[in-house]
Amino acid sequence: MVFAGGSCRGAGDGDGLKLDPCRFAVRVVRGRWFMLFSSFLIMAAAGATYIFSIYSKDIKASLGYDQSTLNTLSFFKDLGANVGVVSGLINEVTPPWVVLAMGAGMNLFGYLMIYLAITGRTAPPHVWLMCLYICVGANSQTFANTGALVTCVKNFPESRGIVLGLLKGFVGLSGAIMTQLYYAIYGDDSKSLVLLIAWLPAAISVVFVHTIRIMKVETQGKTPKPFFCFLYISIALATYLLIAIVIEKKVTFSHSEFGISAAVVMLLLLLPLAVVVKEEFRIFRQTKQDLQNPQPLAITVEKPSPPEPLPLPESKQSPTTATAGTKHKNPVVSCVGDMFRPPDRGEDYSILQALVSIDMIILFFATICGVGGTLTAIDNMGQIGESLGYPKRSIATFVSLISIWNYAGRVASGFASEIFLTKYKFPRPLMLTAVLLLSCVGHLLIAFGVSNSLYLASVVIGFCFGAQWPLLFAIISEIFGLKYYSTLYNFGGVASPIGSYILNVRVAGYLYDREALKQNNGVRRPNGTDLTCIGVECYKLSFIIITAVTVLGALVSLVLVWRTKDFYKGDIYAKFREQMAAAEIDVAAGNFSLDRIDGEEEATQKKKNATSQDEEDEVVVNGNVSAASHMLSSMRTECSHLRYFCGHHPFLEVNHMKGNLTLHHLPASVIQRRTNQSPVDDAQENPAMTLPCAGSRPVSV
């Protein structure tokens, strides 16, 4: 039998849903697509750590630091930018706006104190204090990532690879974006760049802080078209930035010309807002059509499962049972036992279960090998170009190529892995293995110093560095669940400074200095001056070792591919579709109010329902009238049980008129007077039929 829902008062009478501009604007701002757009802007300003080289010379000159001290400062910058476990733990117990607000405050404090120090507005701080300032300022990047990126993944669980690729892509472009804005606002004053880094990301986070929130998961089916629109816009932005950087290296721009260039960048950054408005208008029209032509509601009849036996009182338990219960309640034993008994892959792991998981250990080791190697190449690209005899202009081109292809790798791996996974069940860990092997090509080009090969090496290294991050974070979310994703996401990022320290400081740095000493006949330069090495041998052994370590990481990642092959062959998004189906059943069961209805209208509607006790809403029942009449006529005295479970207002009375059955939704006071029975008594006397109700167990009526 099928119940066909009738009209819903106040929502669907012909033109009941009219496009009010003010209410539509509120709908857009409160929608999940605007939330994604806000995250784009936050991410586009969250890459201040990538332009440290522009203002590092001001820190060195203003405070009288030598190169060793500046490198120490750079290490604390990287440490703060990648260790975000604190922000993850805070996000577990607070809403995203708290994390974003804290990040904005940290960003403003850290970089503003650095700006005051290098401009002489405060007394020169101690080195440890400068390290603290830059670590706090850089750590704000992890708060922005946790507050915005993690929230977007939870709101779009079926497109997490695409979401991660887009957001991480904007982080990759943020350095180039900030540089264009800095030239337009402050000209060539690199000290003022630190001031821009201090206030702009903080201001963007504060403006959009309340739009970033966890929202109800919605059905999306195939990859929604807005994602592809966002992709095309971001590609246009990256292409423009690349062209602008190349032209600026060859032509001297005036301040007004930099302003025009920055205006184009801002236009491309705001262009996704048009996609958001268009998508929300499409959803509005679809909602209006659904309310005017509601889908039929199906009723399923099934036998209720027998009730579970009640636990014995403590006084009646045997001594053996009581002892076992006492042991089971020991929190330390229970915690340790649960830590080594993880759930199935794809379910929600606890933090400890994930950290001691073999899958996490394998993934973490592979990331140390892969990210550590590519990050070493990126950090040393200037010295690599110098040692191989490239001019300074070419070295600047290498940095720009790395930035743009870093973006390309992030977006490509996010979209490609999602498409391959959905269509061909191609596991993400196997794609991570392929990226690691591809990066070995760039490492070998650097190691052997092939003529003019550094251009291609920059492209390969930048692409592979960017591609690893969306894959890493998507794999963590898929294997270990989303419940504690904010903490596990930031734990995955810890692999970056570990790999950088081992391969950059202990391997590349040590071997570079050793070769430089050989070229200088063992004579050390005075403190505060550079020790320069020229020739292929400067980095040859370093990058052969890095290549070997990366191959080892790729082989280890194949173990993860083998362990998760059955998991990725299945439907890893099934549970999210079940949640969406439950929400759709809730709508079909009679809850015809819009999810995003204006709060004032909702309050008025509730008040109207409470005061008008004799007013009735009608739902027409079509189908086999005789069978329906036999089943539904017995519901007059049992309908209060439906309210007891569902929490709606569906007290029913059945009338047979003109070949149809009409169900009247009656107020609670009326049905109580007519039945004079409690909900529990009804359930015990009439357990014959169940009616599915979203959000609760089947209802016995």
XYZ file of C-alpha atoms in Angstrom:
701
model
C 0.000 0.000 0.000
C 1.122 3.523 -0.716
C 0.291 6.745 1.061
C 0.296 9.742 -1.262
C 1.154 12.910 0.660
C -1.090 15.902 0.156
C -0.232 19.568 0.366
C 1.640 21.002 3.292
C 0.149 24.146 4.760
C 2.320 27.195 4.225
C 4.835 25.459 1.966
C 3.414 24.352 -1.314
C 0.147 25.945 -2.502
C 0.928 26.648 -6.113
C 3.286 29.546 -5.643
C 3.601 28.958 -1.917
C 7.374 29.188 -2.235
C 8.124 32.629 -3.609
C 11.617 33.935 -4.225
C 12.057 36.654 -1.633
C 15.479 38.268 -2.286
C 16.281 38.808 1.393
C 15.311 35.292 2.439
C 17.116 33.820 -0.559
C 20.256 35.731 0.413
C 20.010 34.280 3.921
C 19.502 30.837 2.393
C 22.657 31.259 0.295
C 24.787 32.393 3.231
C 23.521 29.547 5.428
C 23.975 26.915 2.714
C 26.765 24.381 2.533
C 28.003 25.675 -0.849
C 28.649 29.124 0.604
C 30.409 27.372 3.468
C 32.710 25.762 0.875
C 33.279 29.144 -0.814
C 34.223 30.666 2.557
C 36.709 27.859 3.061
C 38.293 28.647 -0.320
C 38.996 32.209 0.821
C 40.343 31.097 4.199
C 42.658 28.587 2.532
C 43.787 31.157 -0.054
C 45.177 33.283 2.794
C 46.587 30.421 4.882
C 49.915 29.937 3.082
C 52.100 32.613 4.657
C 54.777 30.020 5.410
C 55.414 29.593 1.673
C 56.711 33.166 1.231
C 59.154 33.225 4.133
C 62.028 33.699 1.683
C 60.670 37.124 0.640
C 60.897 38.708 4.090
C 63.594 36.511 5.685
C 66.329 38.881 4.455
C 64.628 41.735 6.385
C 64.664 39.668 9.564
C 68.344 38.858 9.045
C 69.354 42.453 8.307
C 67.176 44.190 10.907
C 68.069 41.929 13.843
C 71.655 41.127 12.864
C 71.184 37.363 12.525
C 73.635 35.035 10.816
C 72.537 32.277 8.449
C 72.562 29.621 11.164
C 70.185 31.639 13.342
C 67.910 32.319 10.378
C 67.794 28.579 9.621
C 66.794 27.947 13.234
C 63.975 30.459 12.821
C 62.907 28.696 9.608
C 62.822 25.345 11.402
C 60.433 26.681 14.055
C 58.280 28.089 11.262
C 57.990 24.645 9.681
C 57.413 23.060 13.075
C 54.511 25.369 13.844
C 53.001 25.012 10.369
C 52.886 21.206 10.472
C 52.256 20.196 14.088
C 48.522 20.774 14.480
C 47.537 18.105 16.988
C 46.475 20.805 19.469
C 44.046 22.363 16.994
C 42.686 18.907 16.201
C 42.017 18.081 19.853
C 40.330 21.453 20.378
C 38.137 20.846 17.336
C 36.960 17.539 18.824
C 35.239 19.322 21.728
C 34.333 22.726 20.256
C 32.527 23.953 17.125
C 34.675 25.022 14.135
C 34.196 28.734 14.777
C 36.141 28.453 18.047
C 39.114 26.903 16.236
C 39.021 29.546 13.487
C 38.785 32.397 16.005
C 41.743 31.046 17.976
C 43.747 30.681 14.769
C 42.971 34.276 13.771
C 44.188 35.541 17.144
C 47.393 33.487 16.968
C 48.110 34.664 13.417
C 47.637 38.326 14.318
C 49.761 38.086 17.469
C 52.662 36.107 16.019
C 53.250 38.030 12.804
C 52.419 41.440 14.293
C 55.131 40.961 16.920
C 57.603 40.023 14.165
C 56.621 43.157 12.214
C 57.104 45.386 15.265
C 60.523 43.813 15.884
C 61.918 44.225 12.350
C 60.625 47.809 12.046
C 62.256 48.854 15.329
C 58.993 49.663 17.103
C 59.987 47.312 19.934
C 63.320 46.423 21.477
C 65.119 43.628 19.573
C 63.746 40.382 21.039
C 65.848 37.386 22.014
C 66.227 34.647 19.435
C 64.071 32.236 21.442
C 61.304 34.828 21.560
C 61.429 35.338 17.779
C 61.264 31.563 17.368
C 58.173 31.549 19.590
C 56.542 34.376 17.599
C 57.000 32.694 14.231
C 56.016 29.283 15.586
C 52.751 30.702 16.988
C 52.031 32.621 13.780
C 52.736 29.617 11.556
C 50.754 27.291 13.840
C 47.652 29.385 13.106
C 47.728 27.771 9.646
C 46.874 24.415 11.244
C 43.897 26.016 13.025
C 42.601 27.348 9.698
C 43.097 23.939 8.073
C 41.352 22.134 10.913
C 38.449 24.547 11.220
C 37.683 24.896 7.504
C 39.093 21.868 5.680
C 38.028 19.177 8.168
C 34.523 20.674 8.343
C 34.209 20.604 4.540
C 35.240 16.941 4.413
C 32.533 16.084 6.962
C 29.921 18.064 5.026
C 30.847 16.443 1.681
C 31.865 12.886 2.697
C 31.138 11.363 -0.719
C 33.392 13.893 -2.483
C 36.154 14.127 0.101
C 38.952 13.622 -2.455
C 37.678 16.469 -4.611
C 37.147 18.748 -1.602
C 40.634 18.051 -0.270
C 42.158 18.647 -3.707
C 40.422 21.992 -4.198
C 41.116 23.340 -0.702
C 44.725 22.185 -0.669
C 45.058 23.659 -4.164
C 44.086 27.098 -2.876
C 46.662 26.701 -0.084
C 49.263 25.982 -2.758
C 48.315 29.170 -4.607
C 48.150 31.300 -1.462
C 51.811 32.330 -1.632
C 51.420 33.720 -5.151
C 48.099 35.372 -4.232
C 49.565 37.087 -1.157
C 52.531 38.294 -3.219
C 50.252 39.952 -5.804
C 48.223 41.684 -3.075
C 51.384 42.795 -1.259
C 52.799 44.485 -4.373
C 49.456 46.217 -5.013
C 49.000 47.493 -1.433
C 52.523 48.173 -0.137
C 54.687 48.295 -3.256
C 58.200 46.882 -2.832
C 58.327 47.321 0.964
C 58.970 43.711 2.029
C 58.718 44.574 5.739
C 55.095 45.553 5.179
C 54.494 42.083 3.767
C 54.766 40.783 7.335
C 52.043 43.253 8.352
C 49.815 42.015 5.505
C 50.375 38.423 6.626
C 49.374 39.464 10.144
C 46.029 41.144 9.455
C 44.633 39.717 6.204
C 44.249 35.997 7.114
C 42.916 36.967 10.548
C 40.355 39.334 9.017
C 39.104 36.722 6.523
C 38.697 34.107 9.265
C 36.751 36.537 11.463
C 34.437 37.609 8.611
C 33.479 34.039 7.670
C 33.829 32.415 11.085
C 30.110 31.699 11.565
C 29.550 30.268 8.082
C 31.909 27.334 8.765
C 29.875 24.681 10.597
C 28.937 21.020 10.465
C 25.784 20.554 8.374
C 23.448 17.677 7.586
C 24.746 15.356 4.868
C 22.658 15.591 1.694
C 22.203 13.227 -1.232
C 24.395 14.174 -4.189
C 24.579 11.074 -6.433
C 27.210 11.764 -9.081
C 29.858 14.397 -8.508
C 27.933 17.713 -8.364
C 28.584 20.137 -11.207
C 29.657 23.007 -8.906
C 32.838 21.087 -8.066
C 33.870 21.115 -11.714
C 33.024 24.821 -11.964
C 35.249 25.484 -8.941
C 37.973 23.428 -10.600
C 37.828 25.447 -13.833
C 37.910 28.735 -11.908
C 40.906 27.613 -9.847
C 42.724 26.525 -13.029
C 42.053 29.960 -14.514
C 43.421 31.567 -11.339
C 46.550 29.399 -11.391
C 47.118 30.106 -15.093
C 46.776 33.842 -14.583
C 49.169 33.814 -11.630
C 51.741 31.872 -13.663
C 51.483 34.334 -16.581
C 51.663 37.314 -14.206
C 54.752 35.930 -12.443
C 56.562 35.309 -15.737
C 55.734 38.780 -17.086
C 56.747 40.484 -13.826
C 60.173 38.805 -14.043
C 60.767 40.350 -17.465
C 58.904 43.683 -17.240
C 58.993 46.251 -14.444
C 55.456 46.963 -13.239
C 54.294 50.289 -11.804
C 52.233 50.442 -8.594
C 48.997 51.002 -10.535
C 49.738 48.049 -12.820
C 50.246 45.844 -9.771
C 46.871 47.128 -8.561
C 45.180 46.026 -11.787
C 46.823 42.612 -11.519
C 45.636 42.248 -7.926
C 42.100 43.255 -8.961
C 42.033 40.429 -11.511
C 43.175 38.013 -8.799
C 40.402 39.205 -6.467
C 37.815 38.843 -9.236
C 38.854 35.243 -9.862
C 38.809 34.535 -6.112
C 35.236 35.835 -5.800
C 33.958 34.203 -8.995
C 32.993 30.939 -7.197
C 30.308 32.977 -5.403
C 28.347 33.119 -8.678
C 28.454 29.305 -8.824
C 27.179 29.154 -5.236
C 24.210 31.448 -5.973
C 23.320 29.496 -9.117
C 23.415 26.161 -7.270
C 21.288 27.442 -4.367
C 18.715 28.779 -6.846
C 18.608 25.359 -8.530
C 18.042 23.699 -5.137
C 15.279 26.222 -4.363
C 13.432 25.439 -7.607
C 13.833 21.706 -7.063
C 12.468 22.001 -3.532
C 9.464 23.934 -4.817
C 8.708 21.249 -7.426
C 9.025 18.481 -4.830
C 6.563 20.198 -2.518
C 4.054 20.730 -5.306
C 4.387 17.123 -6.511
C 5.255 15.043 -3.424
C 6.504 11.495 -3.828
C 4.374 8.582 -2.507
C 5.099 7.186 0.949
C 5.504 3.401 1.272
C 4.532 1.438 4.396
C 6.416 -1.769 5.211
C 4.855 -4.481 7.365
C 7.247 -6.640 9.364
C 7.394 -8.636 12.554
C 8.907 -6.817 15.518
C 12.061 -8.344 16.990
C 11.700 -9.819 20.491
C 12.673 -7.415 23.274
C 16.111 -7.804 24.805
C 16.157 -9.263 28.333
C 16.586 -6.709 31.075
C 19.856 -6.885 33.059
C 19.665 -8.509 36.470
C 19.779 -6.235 39.502
C 23.164 -6.118 41.196
C 21.800 -7.855 44.277
C 20.709 -10.892 42.209
C 23.946 -11.306 40.236
C 26.154 -14.254 41.059
C 29.570 -13.542 42.610
C 31.280 -14.679 39.407
C 29.227 -12.271 37.288
C 29.827 -9.429 39.693
C 33.580 -10.048 39.660
C 33.676 -10.142 35.867
C 31.695 -6.929 35.701
C 34.091 -5.245 38.087
C 37.039 -6.272 35.976
C 35.313 -5.088 32.820
C 34.648 -1.670 34.331
C 38.330 -1.081 35.102
C 38.981 1.993 32.901
C 42.701 1.331 32.359
C 42.194 -2.313 31.339
C 39.211 -1.373 29.170
C 41.127 1.427 27.424
C 44.179 -0.731 26.671
C 42.005 -3.636 25.534
C 39.928 -1.475 23.190
C 43.064 0.188 21.793
C 44.222 -3.104 20.282
C 40.748 -4.201 19.156
C 39.938 -1.699 16.403
C 36.672 -1.751 14.446
C 36.416 -2.635 10.773
C 38.047 -0.298 8.272
C 35.781 2.603 7.432
C 34.185 2.664 10.884
C 35.064 5.325 13.447
C 38.335 4.482 15.185
C 39.225 6.112 18.478
C 42.364 8.257 18.460
C 44.444 5.611 20.254
C 43.124 2.818 18.038
C 44.169 4.763 14.941
C 47.602 5.752 16.249
C 48.632 2.167 17.080
C 47.060 0.741 13.923
C 49.438 -0.980 11.500
C 47.700 0.864 8.647
C 48.524 4.224 10.238
C 52.142 3.248 10.920
C 52.621 2.160 7.296
C 50.978 5.318 5.955
C 53.007 7.536 8.299
C 56.320 5.941 7.286
C 55.533 6.196 3.569
C 54.652 9.884 4.035
C 57.915 10.601 5.861
C 59.825 9.111 2.915
C 57.754 10.816 0.196
C 57.055 14.260 1.638
C 60.478 14.474 3.280
C 62.229 13.958 -0.055
C 60.157 16.396 -2.093
C 60.239 19.031 0.668
C 64.053 18.763 0.784
C 64.202 19.480 -2.949
C 61.842 22.457 -2.603
C 63.706 24.009 0.354
C 67.072 23.676 -1.405
C 65.980 24.638 -4.932
C 67.800 27.984 -4.760
C 71.107 26.398 -3.692
C 70.628 23.552 -6.206
C 70.234 26.033 -9.066
C 73.224 28.027 -7.849
C 75.437 24.910 -7.600
C 74.473 23.830 -11.132
C 75.230 27.273 -12.584
C 71.723 28.566 -13.359
C 71.206 32.372 -13.362
C 69.224 34.049 -10.593
C 66.250 34.743 -12.875
C 65.987 31.024 -13.677
C 66.109 30.183 -9.976
C 63.123 32.494 -9.406
C 61.356 30.689 -12.251
C 61.975 27.340 -10.524
C 60.259 28.625 -7.382
C 57.248 29.824 -9.397
C 57.018 26.512 -11.259
C 57.038 24.609 -7.973
C 54.239 26.802 -6.592
C 51.965 26.395 -9.626
C 52.596 22.674 -10.060
C 52.154 22.186 -6.334
C 48.608 23.456 -6.875
C 48.186 21.251 -9.960
C 49.253 18.155 -8.033
C 46.814 18.821 -5.197
C 43.840 19.365 -7.481
C 44.701 16.562 -9.903
C 45.206 13.930 -7.198
C 41.977 14.948 -5.464
C 39.793 14.788 -8.581
C 41.541 11.858 -10.275
C 41.593 9.644 -7.184
C 37.894 10.297 -6.547
C 36.913 9.503 -10.142
C 39.079 6.384 -10.337
C 37.813 5.176 -6.983
C 34.151 5.710 -7.894
C 34.267 4.273 -11.422
C 37.007 1.654 -11.295
C 37.478 0.915 -7.564
C 41.097 2.068 -7.947
C 42.444 2.299 -4.371
C 43.900 5.583 -3.202
C 46.958 3.933 -1.538
C 47.987 2.581 -4.959
C 47.795 6.085 -6.411
C 50.009 7.268 -3.534
C 52.531 4.596 -4.523
C 52.494 5.866 -8.116
C 53.109 9.453 -6.955
C 56.083 8.373 -4.838
C 57.642 6.535 -7.792
C 57.077 9.534 -10.061
C 58.896 11.827 -7.615
C 61.991 9.636 -7.991
C 62.302 10.972 -11.561
C 62.713 14.520 -10.237
C 65.213 13.411 -7.583
C 67.383 11.621 -10.163
C 67.329 14.642 -12.496
C 68.727 16.736 -9.647
C 71.256 14.070 -8.613
C 72.881 13.757 -12.037
C 72.541 17.412 -13.048
C 71.416 16.834 -16.636
C 71.680 20.039 -18.678
C 68.557 22.261 -18.345
C 66.795 19.412 -16.533
C 66.045 21.489 -13.444
C 63.001 23.018 -15.149
C 61.452 19.570 -15.567
C 62.627 18.552 -12.093
C 60.830 21.598 -10.615
C 57.597 20.579 -12.331
C 57.826 16.935 -11.198
C 58.833 17.775 -7.616
C 56.138 20.448 -7.233
C 53.434 18.197 -8.673
C 54.366 15.184 -6.519
C 54.690 17.242 -3.335
C 51.203 18.667 -3.827
C 49.649 15.361 -4.910
C 50.645 13.515 -1.743
C 48.622 15.666 0.675
C 45.044 15.106 -0.588
C 45.777 11.390 -0.932
C 47.161 11.159 2.610
C 44.246 12.986 4.215
C 41.600 11.158 2.143
C 43.073 7.745 3.056
C 43.047 8.676 6.755
C 39.380 9.707 6.570
C 38.350 6.554 4.690
C 40.161 3.965 6.802
C 39.753 5.512 10.258
C 36.402 7.309 9.919
C 35.399 10.935 10.427
C 34.572 10.997 14.139
C 38.090 12.015 15.227
C 39.247 13.159 11.811
C 40.388 16.602 12.971
C 42.988 15.044 15.292
C 44.083 12.264 12.936
C 44.317 14.745 10.038
C 46.799 16.842 11.989
C 48.716 13.781 13.145
C 49.299 12.894 9.492
C 50.844 16.323 8.935
C 53.512 15.633 11.577
C 55.258 13.399 9.031
C 56.365 16.504 7.100
C 58.755 18.076 9.677
C 60.099 14.642 10.630
C 60.948 13.807 7.020
C 62.315 17.301 6.423
C 64.611 17.150 9.444
C 66.015 13.717 8.572
C 66.506 14.205 4.839
C 67.057 17.958 4.664
C 69.094 18.746 7.771
C 70.830 15.461 8.545
C 71.415 14.266 4.958
C 71.354 17.084 2.365
C 72.698 19.812 4.655
C 75.497 17.691 6.081
C 76.663 16.334 2.701
C 76.481 19.807 1.086
C 78.728 21.299 3.795
C 81.144 18.362 3.513
C 81.497 18.839 -0.255
C 81.874 22.609 0.167
C 84.709 22.079 2.647
C 86.453 19.812 0.129
C 86.252 22.535 -2.529
C 87.706 25.043 -0.049
C 90.519 22.687 0.974
C 89.043 22.196 4.408
C 89.157 25.910 5.283
C 86.022 27.118 7.056
C 84.558 30.548 6.331
C 84.058 33.090 9.160
C 80.826 32.888 11.119
C 77.882 34.583 9.463
C 79.065 33.983 5.907
C 77.863 31.382 3.458
C 79.770 28.232 2.635
C 79.083 27.813 -1.088
C 79.451 24.620 -3.107
C 79.582 24.573 -6.909
C 79.093 21.528 -9.139
C 76.993 18.398 -9.589
C 78.689 16.654 -6.638
C 77.135 19.099 -4.134
C 73.773 17.304 -4.114
C 74.487 14.126 -6.058
C 74.914 11.723 -3.143
C 72.130 13.442 -1.172
C 69.513 12.905 -3.861
C 70.636 9.369 -4.621
C 69.967 8.608 -0.945
C 66.640 10.484 -1.121
C 65.672 8.473 -4.217
C 66.443 5.207 -2.393
C 64.412 6.321 0.644
C 61.467 7.296 -1.594
C 61.542 3.902 -3.336
C 61.497 2.275 0.109
C 58.458 4.371 0.998
C 56.724 3.270 -2.219
C 57.387 -0.404 -1.423
C 56.053 0.026 2.107
C 52.923 1.721 0.735
C 52.295 -1.394 -1.373
C 51.807 -3.269 1.903
C 48.960 -0.861 2.691
C 47.539 -1.453 -0.804
C 47.501 -5.201 -0.133
C 45.959 -4.813 3.341
C 43.137 -2.549 2.108
C 42.378 -4.154 -1.277
C 39.113 -5.763 -0.089
C 38.040 -2.560 1.663
C 38.405 -0.450 -1.491
C 36.651 -3.068 -3.620
C 33.513 -2.538 -1.534
C 31.268 0.497 -1.225
C 33.172 2.736 1.174
C 30.463 5.421 1.101
C 27.546 3.069 1.866
C 26.995 4.270 5.428
C 26.723 7.892 4.303
C 24.068 6.948 1.769
C 22.165 5.121 4.520
C 22.170 8.287 6.591
C 20.859 10.258 3.608
C 18.166 7.640 2.960
C 17.026 7.943 6.562
C 16.702 11.695 6.110
C 14.648 11.202 2.950
C 12.309 8.749 4.726
C 11.803 11.388 7.406
C 10.635 13.841 4.764
C 8.382 11.252 3.122
C 6.844 10.231 6.461
C 5.071 13.518 6.777
C 7.613 16.074 7.819
C 6.955 18.392 4.876
C 8.608 21.452 6.380
C 11.703 22.795 4.674
C 14.991 22.143 6.459
C 16.067 25.688 5.885
C 12.768 27.383 6.694
C 13.107 30.801 8.222
C 13.209 30.597 12.024
C 10.443 33.128 12.449
C 8.068 31.203 10.175
C 8.837 27.940 11.955
C 8.050 29.431 15.360
C 4.794 30.896 14.053
C 3.771 27.545 12.551
C 4.432 25.694 15.827
C 2.404 28.234 17.779
C -0.463 27.920 15.303
C -0.481 24.109 15.617
C -0.471 24.318 19.409
C -3.391 26.732 19.665
C -5.629 25.285 16.929
C -6.420 21.905 18.522
C -9.483 21.187 16.416
C -7.827 22.009 13.088
C -7.027 18.979 10.905
C -4.450 18.279 8.179
C -5.391 15.657 5.643
C -3.435 12.956 3.814
C -5.165 10.880 1.126
C -4.542 7.126 1.049
C -4.733 5.485 -2.386
C -4.631 1.774 -3.194
C -6.645 -1.296 -2.229
C -9.450 0.302 -0.238
C -10.799 -2.867 1.359
C -7.367 -4.045 2.533
C -6.429 -0.572 3.706
C -9.713 -0.156 5.525
C -9.268 -3.448 7.370
C -5.750 -2.509 8.488
C -6.203 1.173 9.235
C -9.574 1.046 10.970
C -7.881 -0.602 13.949
C -5.477 2.301 14.357
C -7.909 4.617 16.159
C -6.885 3.467 19.599
C -3.224 2.782 18.920
C -2.116 5.984 17.216
C -0.714 7.571 20.362
C 2.075 4.999 20.224
C 3.188 6.481 16.899
C 3.731 9.805 18.591
C 5.491 8.138 21.486
C 8.245 6.912 19.156
C 8.361 9.441 16.333
C 7.988 12.667 18.227
C 5.828 14.140 15.419
C 2.103 14.959 15.644
C 0.424 12.129 13.670
C -2.563 11.100 15.801
C -4.739 9.504 13.169
C -8.428 8.974 12.572
C -9.561 6.982 9.527
C -12.597 7.931 7.441
C -13.822 6.048 4.357
C -15.211 8.468 1.776
C -15.582 8.342 -2.023
C -13.329 5.322 -2.484
C -10.454 6.776 -0.503
C -9.307 6.566 3.087
C -8.548 9.906 4.733
C -6.174 10.091 7.708
C -6.746 13.065 9.961
C -3.828 14.314 12.064
C -5.523 15.080 15.395
C -4.169 17.029 18.400
C -2.842 15.114 21.388
C -5.630 16.245 23.697
C -8.302 14.901 21.329
C -6.783 11.481 20.914
C -6.173 11.211 24.663
C -9.852 11.874 25.344
C -10.883 9.317 22.724
C -8.488 6.515 23.674
C -7.750 7.063 27.360
C -4.794 4.665 26.976
C -1.081 5.085 27.542
C 1.428 4.632 24.683
C 3.059 1.642 26.408
C -0.257 -0.219 26.744
C -0.983 0.338 23.062
C 2.375 -1.137 22.073
C 1.852 -4.258 24.145
C -1.679 -4.931 22.905
C -1.145 -4.382 19.169
C 2.282 -5.555 17.962
C 1.031 -6.628 14.526
C 2.447 -3.971 12.180
C 5.473 -1.675 11.996
C 5.746 1.673 10.297
C 9.301 2.885 9.511
C 10.064 6.206 11.105
C 13.312 8.046 10.267
C 15.529 8.762 13.205
C 14.179 5.973 15.432
C 13.548 2.260 15.437
C 10.482 0.809 13.678
C 7.241 1.781 15.336
C 4.794 -0.846 16.526
C 1.218 0.271 16.093
